Short mmCIF file of C-alpha atoms and ligand atoms in Angstrom, two decimals:
data_model
loop_
_atom_site.label_atom_id
_atom_site.label_comp_id
_atom_site.label_asym_id
_atom_site.label_seq_id
_atom_site.Cartn_x
_atom_site.Cartn_y
_atom_site.Cartn_z
CA UNK A 26 116.56 152.89 131.83
CA UNK A 27 115.17 151.64 128.48
CA UNK A 28 114.99 148.25 126.80
CA UNK A 29 114.25 144.85 128.26
CA UNK A 30 115.94 143.76 131.50
CA UNK A 31 116.94 140.50 129.96
CA UNK A 32 117.37 140.44 126.21
CA UNK A 33 115.45 137.90 124.15
CA UNK A 34 118.50 135.86 123.28
CA UNK A 35 119.20 135.13 126.97
CA UNK A 36 115.92 133.24 127.52
CA UNK A 37 115.39 131.52 124.16
CA UNK A 38 112.50 129.08 123.64
CA UNK A 39 113.73 125.49 123.54
CA UNK A 40 111.82 124.51 120.38
CA UNK A 41 113.02 127.51 118.44
CA UNK A 42 116.65 127.13 119.33
CA UNK A 43 118.46 125.19 116.55
CA UNK A 44 120.89 123.41 118.89
CA UNK A 45 118.21 122.30 121.36
CA UNK A 46 115.81 121.21 118.66
CA UNK A 47 118.70 119.46 116.82
CA UNK A 48 119.48 117.32 119.89
CA UNK A 49 115.74 116.56 120.28
CA UNK A 50 115.49 115.45 116.64
CA UNK A 51 118.52 113.22 117.02
CA UNK A 52 117.04 111.72 120.16
CA UNK A 53 113.76 111.09 118.38
CA UNK A 54 115.47 109.33 115.45
CA UNK A 55 117.66 107.18 117.71
CA UNK A 56 114.64 106.48 119.90
CA UNK A 57 112.64 105.23 116.91
CA UNK A 58 115.42 102.78 116.08
CA UNK A 59 115.17 101.16 119.50
CA UNK A 60 111.40 101.59 119.94
CA UNK A 61 111.95 103.91 122.87
CA UNK A 62 109.04 104.22 125.25
CA UNK A 63 107.17 107.42 124.31
CA UNK A 64 106.82 108.39 127.97
CA UNK A 65 110.60 108.22 128.40
CA UNK A 66 111.07 110.40 125.31
CA UNK A 67 108.54 112.95 126.55
CA UNK A 68 110.28 113.11 129.93
CA UNK A 69 113.71 113.59 128.33
CA UNK A 70 112.50 116.28 125.91
CA UNK A 71 112.46 118.83 128.72
CA UNK A 72 115.02 119.48 131.47
CA UNK A 73 114.12 118.33 134.95
CA UNK A 74 115.06 121.61 136.63
CA UNK A 75 116.19 125.07 135.48
CA UNK A 76 117.57 127.90 137.60
CA UNK A 77 118.10 131.44 136.31
CA UNK A 78 120.34 133.67 138.38
CA UNK A 79 121.35 137.30 138.02
CA UNK A 80 124.94 137.78 139.19
CA UNK A 81 126.00 141.28 140.30
CA UNK A 82 129.72 141.94 140.10
CA UNK A 83 131.63 145.08 141.09
CA UNK A 84 133.89 145.68 138.10
CA UNK A 85 137.38 147.16 138.32
CA UNK A 86 136.04 150.56 137.21
CA UNK A 87 133.71 150.68 140.26
CA UNK A 88 130.44 150.00 138.42
CA UNK A 89 128.20 147.03 139.21
CA UNK A 90 127.50 144.84 136.20
CA UNK A 91 124.70 142.32 136.46
CA UNK A 92 125.37 139.10 134.49
CA UNK A 93 122.83 136.44 133.49
CA UNK A 94 123.55 132.90 134.57
CA UNK A 95 121.94 129.47 134.57
CA UNK A 96 122.23 125.98 136.03
CA UNK A 97 120.16 123.34 134.25
CA UNK A 98 119.73 119.82 135.58
CA UNK A 99 118.43 117.79 132.67
CA UNK A 100 118.11 114.34 134.31
CA UNK A 101 119.11 112.67 137.56
CA UNK A 102 117.84 109.11 137.11
CA UNK A 103 121.27 107.54 137.11
CA UNK A 104 122.79 109.66 139.88
CA UNK A 105 123.78 113.22 140.79
CA UNK A 106 123.56 115.72 137.97
CA UNK A 107 126.98 116.33 136.36
CA UNK A 108 128.28 118.82 133.78
CA UNK A 109 130.43 121.82 133.21
CA UNK A 110 130.06 125.58 133.69
CA UNK A 111 130.59 127.78 130.67
CA UNK A 112 131.61 131.44 130.59
CA UNK A 113 130.91 132.80 127.14
CA UNK A 114 129.15 135.78 125.52
CA UNK A 115 126.62 133.54 123.77
CA UNK A 116 125.40 131.59 126.82
CA UNK A 117 121.61 131.36 126.94
CA UNK A 118 118.97 129.12 128.53
CA UNK A 119 118.26 126.96 125.48
CA UNK A 120 121.97 126.35 124.67
CA UNK A 121 122.67 125.49 128.35
CA UNK A 122 119.68 123.09 128.30
CA UNK A 123 120.81 121.43 125.07
CA UNK A 124 124.29 120.96 126.58
CA UNK A 125 122.70 119.49 129.78
CA UNK A 126 120.74 117.05 127.65
CA UNK A 127 123.93 115.97 125.92
CA UNK A 128 125.51 115.41 129.33
CA UNK A 129 122.67 113.04 130.30
CA UNK A 130 123.23 111.08 127.08
CA UNK A 131 126.99 111.14 127.42
CA UNK A 132 127.06 109.93 131.07
CA UNK A 133 124.60 107.16 130.31
CA UNK A 134 126.50 106.09 127.18
CA UNK A 135 129.74 105.53 129.03
CA UNK A 136 128.00 103.96 132.00
CA UNK A 137 128.64 106.54 134.72
CA UNK A 138 126.29 106.63 137.73
CA UNK A 139 125.57 110.29 136.97
CA UNK A 140 122.80 112.42 135.50
CA UNK A 141 123.25 115.39 133.20
CA UNK A 142 123.56 119.11 133.91
CA UNK A 143 125.20 122.28 132.54
CA UNK A 144 125.65 125.79 133.81
CA UNK A 145 126.81 129.04 132.29
CA UNK A 146 127.19 132.73 132.69
CA UNK A 147 126.82 135.09 129.77
CA UNK A 148 130.07 137.09 129.98
CA UNK A 149 133.33 137.56 128.14
CA UNK A 150 136.00 136.07 130.45
CA UNK A 151 138.79 137.27 128.08
CA UNK A 152 137.84 140.87 128.84
CA UNK A 153 137.67 140.39 132.60
CA UNK A 154 140.45 140.75 135.15
CA UNK A 155 141.27 137.90 137.53
CA UNK A 156 139.54 139.78 140.39
CA UNK A 157 136.41 140.27 138.35
CA UNK A 158 136.32 136.58 137.36
CA UNK A 159 136.81 135.56 140.95
CA UNK A 160 133.94 137.83 142.09
CA UNK A 161 131.70 136.52 139.32
CA UNK A 162 132.45 132.90 140.19
CA UNK A 163 131.91 133.34 143.93
CA UNK A 164 128.60 135.19 143.47
CA UNK A 165 127.38 132.71 140.78
CA UNK A 166 128.26 129.81 143.14
CA UNK A 167 126.40 131.36 145.99
CA UNK A 168 123.34 131.84 143.76
CA UNK A 169 123.29 128.19 142.57
CA UNK A 170 124.43 126.71 145.90
CA UNK A 171 120.94 125.40 146.72
CA UNK A 172 121.18 123.14 143.68
CA UNK A 173 124.71 121.86 143.81
CA UNK A 174 126.48 119.43 146.21
CA UNK A 175 128.58 116.23 146.10
CA UNK A 176 125.44 114.05 146.05
CA UNK A 177 123.23 116.47 144.11
CA UNK A 178 124.97 118.25 141.22
CA UNK A 179 128.69 118.44 140.55
CA UNK A 180 129.99 121.18 138.21
CA UNK A 181 133.26 121.01 136.22
CA UNK A 182 135.15 123.22 133.77
CA UNK A 183 133.87 123.96 130.26
CA UNK A 184 134.58 126.76 127.77
CA UNK A 185 135.92 129.85 129.54
CA UNK A 186 136.41 128.13 132.94
CA UNK A 187 139.32 126.13 134.39
CA UNK A 188 140.81 124.54 137.51
CA UNK A 189 141.14 127.97 139.17
CA UNK A 190 137.43 128.64 138.59
CA UNK A 191 136.62 125.28 140.22
CA UNK A 192 138.86 126.15 143.21
CA UNK A 193 136.93 129.40 143.80
CA UNK A 194 133.62 127.53 143.40
CA UNK A 195 134.67 124.83 145.89
CA UNK A 196 135.96 127.40 148.40
CA UNK A 197 132.80 129.46 148.23
CA UNK A 198 130.53 126.42 148.58
CA UNK A 199 132.66 125.15 151.51
CA UNK A 200 132.24 128.31 153.57
CA UNK A 201 128.61 127.31 154.32
CA UNK A 202 129.85 124.16 156.12
CA UNK A 203 133.04 125.34 157.85
CA UNK A 204 135.14 122.56 156.26
CA UNK A 205 136.39 121.76 152.79
CA UNK A 206 133.83 120.00 150.53
CA UNK A 207 135.99 118.96 147.55
CA UNK A 208 133.32 116.60 146.19
CA UNK A 209 131.16 119.51 144.99
CA UNK A 210 133.30 120.05 141.88
CA UNK A 211 135.67 118.17 139.58
CA UNK A 212 138.47 119.54 137.48
CA UNK A 213 140.00 121.08 140.63
CA UNK A 214 143.72 121.74 141.04
CA UNK A 215 145.56 118.59 142.24
CA UNK A 216 146.55 120.33 145.51
CA UNK A 217 142.92 120.54 146.64
CA UNK A 218 141.76 117.09 145.57
CA UNK A 219 141.93 117.10 141.78
CA UNK A 220 142.80 113.98 139.85
CA UNK A 221 145.96 113.36 137.94
CA UNK A 222 145.10 113.14 134.24
CA UNK A 223 142.02 115.36 134.43
CA UNK A 224 143.49 118.35 132.58
CA UNK A 225 144.22 116.42 129.37
CA UNK A 226 141.41 113.80 129.81
CA UNK A 227 139.06 115.19 127.17
CA UNK A 228 141.81 115.43 124.55
CA UNK A 229 143.15 111.99 125.53
CA UNK A 230 139.64 110.51 125.18
CA UNK A 231 139.35 112.12 121.70
CA UNK A 232 142.60 110.43 120.67
CA UNK A 233 141.58 107.03 122.19
CA UNK A 234 138.35 107.04 120.16
CA UNK A 235 140.32 107.98 117.03
CA UNK A 236 142.68 105.03 117.65
CA UNK A 237 139.63 102.72 117.95
CA UNK A 238 138.06 104.18 114.78
CA UNK A 239 141.31 103.82 112.83
CA UNK A 240 141.47 100.12 113.82
CA UNK A 241 137.94 99.51 112.63
CA UNK A 242 138.45 101.51 109.41
CA UNK A 243 141.83 99.79 108.81
CA UNK A 244 143.61 103.11 108.67
CA UNK A 245 147.22 103.53 109.80
CA UNK A 246 148.05 106.35 112.18
CA UNK A 247 151.52 107.57 111.16
CA UNK A 248 153.36 110.77 110.25
CA UNK A 249 151.48 110.61 106.93
CA UNK A 250 148.19 111.09 108.79
CA UNK A 251 147.29 114.77 108.49
CA UNK A 252 145.16 116.30 111.21
CA UNK A 253 143.42 119.68 111.49
CA UNK A 254 142.15 120.93 114.85
CA UNK A 255 139.63 123.77 115.20
CA UNK A 256 140.01 125.32 118.66
CA UNK A 257 143.18 125.63 120.73
CA UNK A 258 141.66 125.62 124.19
CA UNK A 259 142.04 122.73 126.65
CA UNK A 260 140.41 120.14 124.36
CA UNK A 261 141.99 121.21 121.08
CA UNK A 262 145.49 121.64 122.49
CA UNK A 263 145.60 118.31 124.32
CA UNK A 264 143.98 116.41 121.41
CA UNK A 265 146.61 117.83 119.02
CA UNK A 266 149.47 117.17 121.46
CA UNK A 267 148.51 113.57 122.27
CA UNK A 268 147.77 112.81 118.64
CA UNK A 269 151.21 114.11 117.59
CA UNK A 270 152.82 111.99 120.30
CA UNK A 271 151.10 108.97 118.70
CA UNK A 272 152.89 109.96 115.49
CA UNK A 273 150.31 111.94 113.46
CA UNK A 274 151.17 115.27 111.81
CA UNK A 275 149.11 118.21 113.01
CA UNK A 276 148.97 120.32 109.86
CA UNK A 277 146.54 122.98 111.03
CA UNK A 278 145.29 124.49 114.27
CA UNK A 279 143.07 127.46 114.93
CA UNK A 280 141.64 129.57 117.74
CA UNK A 281 139.11 132.43 117.62
CA UNK A 282 141.58 134.72 115.92
CA UNK A 283 142.12 132.34 112.97
CA UNK A 284 144.33 129.41 112.07
CA UNK A 285 147.81 128.27 111.07
CA UNK A 286 148.49 125.77 108.30
CA UNK A 287 151.80 124.02 107.83
CA UNK A 288 151.85 120.82 105.74
CA UNK A 289 155.07 119.74 107.52
CA UNK A 290 153.42 120.06 110.94
CA UNK A 291 152.66 122.96 113.25
CA UNK A 292 154.96 123.28 116.31
CA UNK A 293 152.32 123.19 119.04
CA UNK A 294 154.49 124.39 121.90
CA UNK A 295 155.82 127.39 119.87
CA UNK A 296 152.28 128.27 118.83
CA UNK A 297 151.03 128.02 122.40
CA UNK A 298 153.79 130.33 123.62
CA UNK A 299 153.09 132.73 120.75
CA UNK A 300 149.33 132.90 121.55
CA UNK A 301 150.06 133.39 125.24
CA UNK A 302 152.27 136.38 124.35
CA UNK A 303 150.33 137.92 121.45
CA UNK A 304 146.77 136.75 122.20
CA UNK A 305 146.34 135.85 118.50
CA UNK A 306 147.72 133.33 115.97
CA UNK A 307 148.09 136.10 113.34
CA UNK A 308 151.67 136.49 112.02
CA UNK A 309 152.89 133.31 113.75
CA UNK A 310 156.04 132.53 111.77
CA UNK A 311 155.66 128.70 111.77
CA UNK A 312 153.03 128.43 109.00
CA UNK A 313 150.52 130.16 106.74
CA UNK A 314 147.45 131.94 108.06
CA UNK A 315 144.09 130.26 107.32
CA UNK A 316 140.65 131.33 108.47
CA UNK A 317 138.62 129.16 110.84
CA UNK A 318 136.24 128.30 107.96
CA UNK A 319 139.08 127.32 105.59
CA UNK A 320 140.59 125.09 108.22
CA UNK A 321 137.49 122.86 108.21
CA UNK A 322 137.81 122.38 104.46
CA UNK A 323 141.48 121.40 104.32
CA UNK A 324 142.53 118.18 102.67
CA UNK A 325 143.29 116.14 105.81
CA UNK A 326 142.64 112.67 107.16
CA UNK A 327 141.32 113.64 110.57
CA UNK A 328 139.38 116.74 111.54
CA UNK A 329 138.80 117.63 115.17
CA UNK A 330 136.27 120.43 115.77
CA UNK A 331 137.08 121.42 119.32
CA UNK A 332 135.59 124.90 119.57
CA UNK A 333 131.94 125.92 119.61
CA UNK A 334 128.72 124.31 118.47
CA UNK A 335 127.23 124.71 114.97
CA UNK A 336 130.54 124.90 113.04
CA UNK A 337 129.87 122.20 110.44
CA UNK A 338 126.64 123.13 108.69
CA UNK A 339 124.85 122.43 105.39
CA UNK A 340 126.90 125.30 103.89
CA UNK A 341 130.35 123.72 104.38
CA UNK A 342 129.64 120.01 104.94
CA UNK A 343 129.90 119.10 101.28
CA UNK A 344 133.41 120.72 101.14
CA UNK A 345 134.84 118.71 103.98
CA UNK A 346 137.43 116.27 102.77
CA UNK A 347 138.64 114.22 105.82
CA UNK A 348 138.04 110.54 106.56
CA UNK A 349 137.31 110.90 110.28
CA UNK A 350 135.69 113.68 112.28
CA UNK A 351 136.23 113.42 116.03
CA UNK A 352 133.97 115.90 117.84
CA UNK A 353 135.97 117.37 120.67
CA UNK A 354 133.31 120.11 121.02
CA UNK A 355 129.72 119.62 122.04
CA UNK A 356 127.30 119.90 119.11
CA UNK A 357 129.76 121.11 116.40
CA UNK A 358 127.76 119.51 113.57
CA UNK A 359 124.16 120.47 112.63
CA UNK A 360 121.64 117.70 111.78
CA UNK A 361 121.61 118.86 108.13
CA UNK A 362 125.39 118.59 107.91
CA UNK A 363 125.35 115.18 109.57
CA UNK A 364 123.36 113.76 106.71
CA UNK A 365 125.69 115.22 104.07
CA UNK A 366 128.78 113.86 105.84
CA UNK A 367 127.19 110.41 106.21
CA UNK A 368 126.32 110.34 102.48
CA UNK A 369 129.93 111.32 101.67
CA UNK A 370 131.16 108.39 103.72
CA UNK A 371 132.92 110.50 106.34
CA UNK A 372 133.12 108.66 109.67
CA UNK A 373 131.98 110.86 112.57
CA UNK A 374 132.84 110.05 116.17
CA UNK A 375 130.03 111.97 117.84
CA UNK A 376 130.54 114.41 120.75
CA UNK A 377 128.93 112.28 123.46
CA UNK A 378 131.50 109.59 122.69
CA UNK A 379 134.54 111.48 121.42
CA UNK A 380 134.72 114.06 124.21
CA UNK A 381 133.47 111.85 127.06
CA UNK A 382 137.01 111.46 128.47
CA UNK A 383 136.59 114.70 130.43
CA UNK A 384 133.56 113.59 132.40
CA UNK A 385 134.91 110.02 132.76
CA UNK A 386 137.97 111.34 134.57
CA UNK A 387 135.73 113.79 136.49
CA UNK A 388 133.93 110.72 137.73
CA UNK A 389 137.30 109.22 138.75
CA UNK A 390 138.11 112.49 140.58
CA UNK A 391 134.80 112.39 142.42
CA UNK A 392 135.27 108.72 143.41
CA UNK A 393 138.88 109.28 144.54
CA UNK A 394 137.76 112.25 146.64
CA UNK A 395 134.92 110.38 148.31
CA UNK A 396 137.33 107.52 149.15
CA UNK A 397 140.17 109.90 150.01
CA UNK A 398 142.43 107.52 148.11
CA UNK A 399 144.20 108.79 145.02
CA UNK A 400 145.35 106.92 141.92
CA UNK A 401 148.45 107.26 139.76
CA UNK A 402 148.16 108.98 136.38
CA UNK A 403 148.80 105.62 134.71
CA UNK A 404 145.85 104.05 136.54
CA UNK A 405 143.62 106.98 135.52
CA UNK A 406 144.59 106.71 131.86
CA UNK A 407 144.25 102.92 131.82
CA UNK A 408 140.77 103.04 133.29
CA UNK A 409 139.86 105.84 130.89
CA UNK A 410 140.99 103.68 127.97
CA UNK A 411 138.94 100.70 129.27
CA UNK A 412 135.71 102.71 129.56
CA UNK A 413 135.97 104.76 126.38
CA UNK A 414 137.15 101.95 124.09
CA UNK A 415 134.38 99.76 125.46
CA UNK A 416 131.82 102.48 124.72
CA UNK A 417 133.26 103.02 121.26
CA UNK A 418 132.96 99.32 120.42
CA UNK A 419 129.34 99.09 121.68
CA UNK A 420 128.43 102.09 119.52
CA UNK A 421 130.33 100.76 116.53
CA UNK A 422 128.65 97.35 116.78
CA UNK A 423 125.25 99.00 116.99
CA UNK A 424 126.21 101.16 113.94
CA UNK A 425 127.19 98.14 111.84
CA UNK A 426 124.11 96.11 112.86
CA UNK A 427 121.57 98.92 112.42
CA UNK A 428 123.21 100.87 109.52
CA UNK A 429 122.44 104.02 111.51
CA UNK A 430 125.23 106.61 111.57
CA UNK A 431 127.53 106.82 114.61
CA UNK A 432 125.74 109.79 116.20
CA UNK A 433 122.35 108.15 116.28
CA UNK A 434 123.95 104.82 117.24
CA UNK A 435 125.62 106.46 120.23
CA UNK A 436 122.35 108.07 121.31
CA UNK A 437 120.46 104.79 120.86
CA UNK A 438 122.99 102.85 122.97
CA UNK A 439 122.78 105.54 125.64
CA UNK A 440 118.96 105.60 125.64
CA UNK A 441 118.75 101.81 125.83
CA UNK A 442 120.52 101.95 129.20
CA UNK A 443 118.87 105.13 130.47
CA UNK A 444 115.32 104.19 129.54
CA UNK A 445 115.60 100.92 131.41
CA UNK A 446 116.71 102.83 134.49
CA UNK A 447 113.88 105.34 134.09
CA UNK A 448 111.29 102.64 133.71
CA UNK A 449 112.55 100.70 136.72
CA UNK A 450 112.30 103.84 138.86
CA UNK A 451 108.98 104.80 137.32
CA UNK A 452 107.30 108.18 137.06
CA UNK A 453 106.22 109.77 140.33
CA UNK A 454 103.45 109.97 141.49
N1 LIG Y 29 132.45 120.21 130.33
C1 LIG Y 29 132.85 118.88 130.05
C2 LIG Y 29 131.85 118.20 129.10
O1 LIG Y 29 131.17 118.84 128.32
C3 LIG Y 29 133.11 118.05 131.29
C4 LIG Y 29 131.95 117.87 132.19
C5 LIG Y 29 132.31 117.24 133.57
O2 LIG Y 29 133.42 116.82 133.74
O3 LIG Y 29 131.44 117.16 134.42
O4 LIG Y 29 131.76 116.98 128.98
#
């Protein structure tokens, strides 16, 4: 055998990774605005705990493939670590750590009694059979089971994972105890303790923050409001669907294979059925083909990046024409792009606020499970609205008072709460 066992881009240095260092820089800037205690910043600049696991899986062709996986707990001051598990070919330690740090900031911002974590396996779930994915999930769970638990660290879906993945994870974890332990994950199927409203919660939260932003910016949301959505996974699809039910026109949608543009509105259900059948948006009859890059530069009112990180950069930021960007994805905008957008007067609803609906309803699922008392979908959505609109307004008020952009305002509001908790608890020993 030749070559390294683990390639360099699996274990990337935190400082040299643009996403990780971008989040650090943003935290530093927001921290300066609130005179954040330097000790608190230093503690938050590194994750609390990192676990690397190698995950052997017998593939359908009989060979054993060994995948690289991680679980990173960034901070647990406010409560058990919480955050999703990602299956994607680009997963690495620094990216997982940056995403875990964003979870800490997100959970503190919206006032959840939870810390921040993220996990991931470097694999291509689209090229794996159901059996292979099940084997991967069960072995990965077993490898991280010393870290996770209902009072310790609670995973959830992210890119490449879904309710079925969570069901396998819960089942594998539960076998150690001889009884079901539903509290170890959220985003489970309803039948095994999932919450109503969890599947569309992230998209719904994106829309709720857009409604709040439109009120503040005195912008009407009507059929004249043109929306482009990058990403047609769980977050992109539900954001588009709920926004169109509010009356907006979704003029463009894309997935990894490219995008569809139709100024009269893309038929989301037809497109979904088409992608399920053909595995690509190419040649969809209900609109013109646009590339993922072109979609970001369309003349629209609202742009929702709901795919991967690092999509809006210094290269394309100056060409973006919308009024509002609502970040369905985690980290879609680079720090350089942020500045360009701010100078252009584009209003960004940052990731830790815009996409917090997912973890808010995860928290509801966890609480319902612990109490063994379940709520109606209406109750879930009403409580989501209460928490997310309240967080939006706190961030917006900070933004108008400080003149800081919305991203740094959101981080500042989050850090104000978290740093108090950290200082109360103190640094041991
Ligand atoms: N993966 C989602 C996020 O990035 C949800 C996390 C959760 O529900 O724990 O916010």
